[in-house]
C-alpha cells in the first residue's frame, strides 16, 4: 500500500469525520442511557464506528484459540451508604407539597428501606446480564467452549466481593454447555422408610438405561479468588498507598466542585417539589441516586427522574463521568499504572498459550469492578478523550470543548506527551486546589464526548482479547498469531496496532473499519501478537511489582 493512497484516504476520512461532527445524530433523550456507571448493560451507549463481534468475522485463515476476559460485575443493589442516602428521602418528601404534579410523592416509601441484606449485591438484572453475555460468547466462539471443563483449561477468577463472585457464577452457568444426566431423585429408598441414602439398584438401573427423566444441570466450576486486601490483580486500588494519596488530593478538589454543582440544582428542585425549606447539596445527590436506581434497575423513568430536566441529567451524568476520569481513568497516572499487574496477567497469558507453555488453556475469565476495568482500559490507551477530540476535530476546533483552561496543553503528538500533559494539568490543578476556581474538568460537557460512563463502564461492562492462531491448512501469509480487542462486544482497534492507520501512524476512530479492512486487504483491526507484546510488555508488571508502583514517592509532586 503506497503512501499516496493512504494520503488520499486520510483526506477522505478527514472529510468524513468533519461531516459527522457537523451533523450529530438527533435521537430522543432516553434517561436510561445517561446513568454513567449506574447504567444497565442493555442500555449502554455504543462505541462509535466499532463493529459488533457478532458481525465481524474471524480473520481469514485463523482459528480462535483463547479468550482472556475481564468483566465488571452486573447490575447491583445500591451499596449500604447509597441505601441510607435514598432512605433519607422519606423525610424529604414529607416536606414536599407538589403532589399534584408528582402524585407518587404522597405514599412514597423508600425501595431500599429494610433491604440491608441486599446492599451491594448482584441484582437479578445483573445475573441476567452476566448469563446472557456468556451465552452470546458461547455461541460466537463454539470452538473455545467446546472442550470438557477443567479448571486448568478454563480459569475463573473473581474478586473477593460477593457481587463479583455471583457475576462469575452467573457467567459460568451461561458459558459452559449444560450437562445432561438421568434423574436419580427417586432412586433412594429413603422415601420408603428404609435406610437413608440406600439406593434402589433396580431403579437406578432403569434410569441409566434412559427410562427415567433426563435432567440438565449447569457445569459446576471452580472460582478462585484472593483475599480482598491482598489482590493485586482485581483489587489493586485497595492496596496502593500512592493511589490512596492521589485519591485524597483529587477528592480535595473534586468534592467541593461536585457539591457546588449539586447546589446549583437545589433551588430548581425545591420549586418543583414545592418544598417548604431549602435542599442541601447532599439531598440533591440523594434524589439523583434515587433516579439512578429507578431508571437503571427498576426501568422506571416516570418518578424521581421526572424531577430533572434532560439538561440537568446531562450535567449530573457529566459530573459522574468527570469523577470516573479523575479517580479511575486518565486523571492521574497512578490511577492506571497500578493496573500493570493485571496487564501483566493478560500479556503473560497470551504469550504462554501462543508459546504452548500452557497449550490446554482456552479461556481466562476475570470478574471485578469498574475500578478494575477502567484503569486497565486507560493503561492500554482506550477512550482517550483528549486524543479523540484532538484527532477528530483537529487542533483548531478544540475551543469547542467547555474546558477553556489549560488548552495549550491539548497539543501533543503521542500518548506519552498526552500523559505528560495530563500530569502537567494535574500539577496546576493541585497547585490551585486552595483556590479551586482554576480547576476545570478536562472532558467537555458535550454529549458526543467519548468518555461517558454509560459507554465505557456500565454494569456488566467487559473487555476481552481473542488470540487467533494461523491454520496450517490456510493459505494466509500473515503472522502466526493475531490478537483482537473487544470492548462491550464491539471490536475496537488496539491502540497503535490494530486499525486503519493514517500515514502519520495515527489511528482514526471515525472509520468504517470492517469495510476498510475488506477493501484494504489488511489485518483489519487485529494485531500481530508479536507487535502487541512489543507495545504492552513494557507497561506490564508482575504482581510483586505493585509495591514499587504504589510506593508513595512515585506520585506526582504536589508543589
Ligand atoms: C414543612 O412541612 C411539613 C409537613 O407539612 C412540616 O412537618 C414541617 O415542619 C414543615 N417545615 C418547615 C420548615 O416549615
Ligand atoms: C460547577 O461548579 C463550579 C464551581 O461552582 C462552577 O464554576 C461551574 O460553572 C459549575 N458547572 C456547571 C456546568 O454549572
Ligand atoms: C423498560 O420499560 C419499557 C417501558 O417503559 C419497556 O418497553 C421495556 O421493555 C422495559 N425494558 C426492560 C429491559 O425491562
mmCIF file with all atom_site columns, N, CA, C and O and ligand atoms in Angstrom, residues 91 93-97 275-278, ligand 1:
data_model
loop_
_atom_site.group_PDB
_atom_site.id
_atom_site.type_symbol
_atom_site.label_atom_id
_atom_site.label_alt_id
_atom_site.label_comp_id
_atom_site.label_asym_id
_atom_site.label_entity_id
_atom_site.label_seq_id
_atom_site.pdbx_PDB_ins_code
_atom_site.Cartn_x
_atom_site.Cartn_y
_atom_site.Cartn_z
_atom_site.occupancy
_atom_site.B_iso_or_equiv
_atom_site.pdbx_formal_charge
_atom_site.auth_seq_id
_atom_site.auth_comp_id
_atom_site.auth_asym_id
_atom_site.auth_atom_id
_atom_site.pdbx_PDB_model_num
ATOM   1  N N  . UNK A 1 91  ? -38.108 11.380 54.577 1.00 0.00 ? 91  UNK A N  1
ATOM   2  C CA . UNK A 1 91  ? -38.260 12.626 55.350 1.00 0.00 ? 91  UNK A CA 1
ATOM   3  C C  . UNK A 1 91  ? -38.444 13.802 54.396 1.00 0.00 ? 91  UNK A C  1
ATOM   4  O O  . UNK A 1 91  ? -39.337 14.618 54.558 1.00 0.00 ? 91  UNK A O  1
ATOM   5  N N  . UNK A 1 93  ? -39.456 14.023 51.305 1.00 0.00 ? 93  UNK A N  1
ATOM   6  C CA . UNK A 1 93  ? -40.696 14.101 50.534 1.00 0.00 ? 93  UNK A CA 1
ATOM   7  C C  . UNK A 1 93  ? -41.886 14.520 51.406 1.00 0.00 ? 93  UNK A C  1
ATOM   8  O O  . UNK A 1 93  ? -42.888 14.987 50.901 1.00 0.00 ? 93  UNK A O  1
ATOM   9  N N  . UNK A 1 94  ? -41.749 14.345 52.731 1.00 0.00 ? 94  UNK A N  1
ATOM   10 C CA . UNK A 1 94  ? -42.818 14.799 53.624 1.00 0.00 ? 94  UNK A CA 1
ATOM   11 C C  . UNK A 1 94  ? -42.927 16.317 53.607 1.00 0.00 ? 94  UNK A C  1
ATOM   12 O O  . UNK A 1 94  ? -43.985 16.876 53.876 1.00 0.00 ? 94  UNK A O  1
ATOM   13 N N  . UNK A 1 95  ? -41.783 16.966 53.297 1.00 0.00 ? 95  UNK A N  1
ATOM   14 C CA . UNK A 1 95  ? -41.773 18.426 53.248 1.00 0.00 ? 95  UNK A CA 1
ATOM   15 C C  . UNK A 1 95  ? -42.073 18.959 51.846 1.00 0.00 ? 95  UNK A C  1
ATOM   16 O O  . UNK A 1 95  ? -41.922 20.145 51.576 1.00 0.00 ? 95  UNK A O  1
ATOM   17 N N  . UNK A 1 96  ? -42.456 18.071 50.952 1.00 0.00 ? 96  UNK A N  1
ATOM   18 C CA . UNK A 1 96  ? -42.735 18.482 49.573 1.00 0.00 ? 96  UNK A CA 1
ATOM   19 C C  . UNK A 1 96  ? -44.252 18.485 49.359 1.00 0.00 ? 96  UNK A C  1
ATOM   20 O O  . UNK A 1 96  ? -44.938 17.549 49.759 1.00 0.00 ? 96  UNK A O  1
ATOM   21 N N  . UNK A 1 97  ? -44.748 19.540 48.719 1.00 0.00 ? 97  UNK A N  1
ATOM   22 C CA . UNK A 1 97  ? -46.213 19.648 48.629 1.00 0.00 ? 97  UNK A CA 1
ATOM   23 C C  . UNK A 1 97  ? -46.765 19.458 47.214 1.00 0.00 ? 97  UNK A C  1
ATOM   24 O O  . UNK A 1 97  ? -47.973 19.390 47.029 1.00 0.00 ? 97  UNK A O  1
ATOM   25 N N  . UNK A 1 275 ? -41.211 22.531 48.020 1.00 0.00 ? 275 UNK A N  1
ATOM   26 C CA . UNK A 1 275 ? -40.628 22.362 49.357 1.00 0.00 ? 275 UNK A CA 1
ATOM   27 C C  . UNK A 1 275 ? -40.924 23.585 50.222 1.00 0.00 ? 275 UNK A C  1
ATOM   28 O O  . UNK A 1 275 ? -40.965 24.701 49.717 1.00 0.00 ? 275 UNK A O  1
ATOM   29 N N  . UNK A 1 276 ? -41.102 23.348 51.503 1.00 0.00 ? 276 UNK A N  1
ATOM   30 C CA . UNK A 1 276 ? -41.235 24.486 52.426 1.00 0.00 ? 276 UNK A CA 1
ATOM   31 C C  . UNK A 1 276 ? -39.900 24.795 53.108 1.00 0.00 ? 276 UNK A C  1
ATOM   32 O O  . UNK A 1 276 ? -39.844 25.464 54.100 1.00 0.00 ? 276 UNK A O  1
ATOM   33 N N  . UNK A 1 277 ? -38.812 24.252 52.553 1.00 0.00 ? 277 UNK A N  1
ATOM   34 C CA . UNK A 1 277 ? -37.481 24.528 53.110 1.00 0.00 ? 277 UNK A CA 1
ATOM   35 C C  . UNK A 1 277 ? -36.450 24.354 51.993 1.00 0.00 ? 277 UNK A C  1
ATOM   36 O O  . UNK A 1 277 ? -36.804 23.938 50.884 1.00 0.00 ? 277 UNK A O  1
ATOM   37 N N  . UNK A 1 278 ? -35.211 24.680 52.320 1.00 0.00 ? 278 UNK A N  1
ATOM   38 C CA . UNK A 1 278 ? -34.180 24.557 51.281 1.00 0.00 ? 278 UNK A CA 1
ATOM   39 C C  . UNK A 1 278 ? -33.610 23.139 51.249 1.00 0.00 ? 278 UNK A C  1
ATOM   40 O O  . UNK A 1 278 ? -33.664 22.412 52.240 1.00 0.00 ? 278 UNK A O  1
HETATM 41 C C1 . LIG B 2 .   ? -42.785 21.602 56.170 1.00 0.00 ? 1   LIG B C1 1
HETATM 42 O O1 . LIG B 2 .   ? -43.989 20.883 56.056 1.00 0.00 ? 1   LIG B O1 1
HETATM 43 C C2 . LIG B 2 .   ? -44.023 19.689 56.840 1.00 0.00 ? 1   LIG B C2 1
HETATM 44 C C3 . LIG B 2 .   ? -45.297 18.953 56.518 1.00 0.00 ? 1   LIG B C3 1
HETATM 45 O O2 . LIG B 2 .   ? -46.358 19.803 56.331 1.00 0.00 ? 1   LIG B O2 1
HETATM 46 C C4 . LIG B 2 .   ? -43.899 20.027 58.317 1.00 0.00 ? 1   LIG B C4 1
HETATM 47 O O3 . LIG B 2 .   ? -43.944 18.868 59.098 1.00 0.00 ? 1   LIG B O3 1
HETATM 48 C C5 . LIG B 2 .   ? -42.603 20.758 58.533 1.00 0.00 ? 1   LIG B C5 1
HETATM 49 O O4 . LIG B 2 .   ? -42.471 21.173 59.882 1.00 0.00 ? 1   LIG B O4 1
HETATM 50 C C6 . LIG B 2 .   ? -42.502 21.973 57.622 1.00 0.00 ? 1   LIG B C6 1
HETATM 51 N N1 . LIG B 2 .   ? -41.163 22.525 57.726 1.00 0.00 ? 1   LIG B N1 1
HETATM 52 C C7 . LIG B 2 .   ? -40.950 23.826 57.761 1.00 0.00 ? 1   LIG B C7 1
HETATM 53 C C8 . LIG B 2 .   ? -39.504 24.248 57.854 1.00 0.00 ? 1   LIG B C8 1
HETATM 54 O O5 . LIG B 2 .   ? -41.834 24.633 57.727 1.00 0.00 ? 1   LIG B O5 1
#
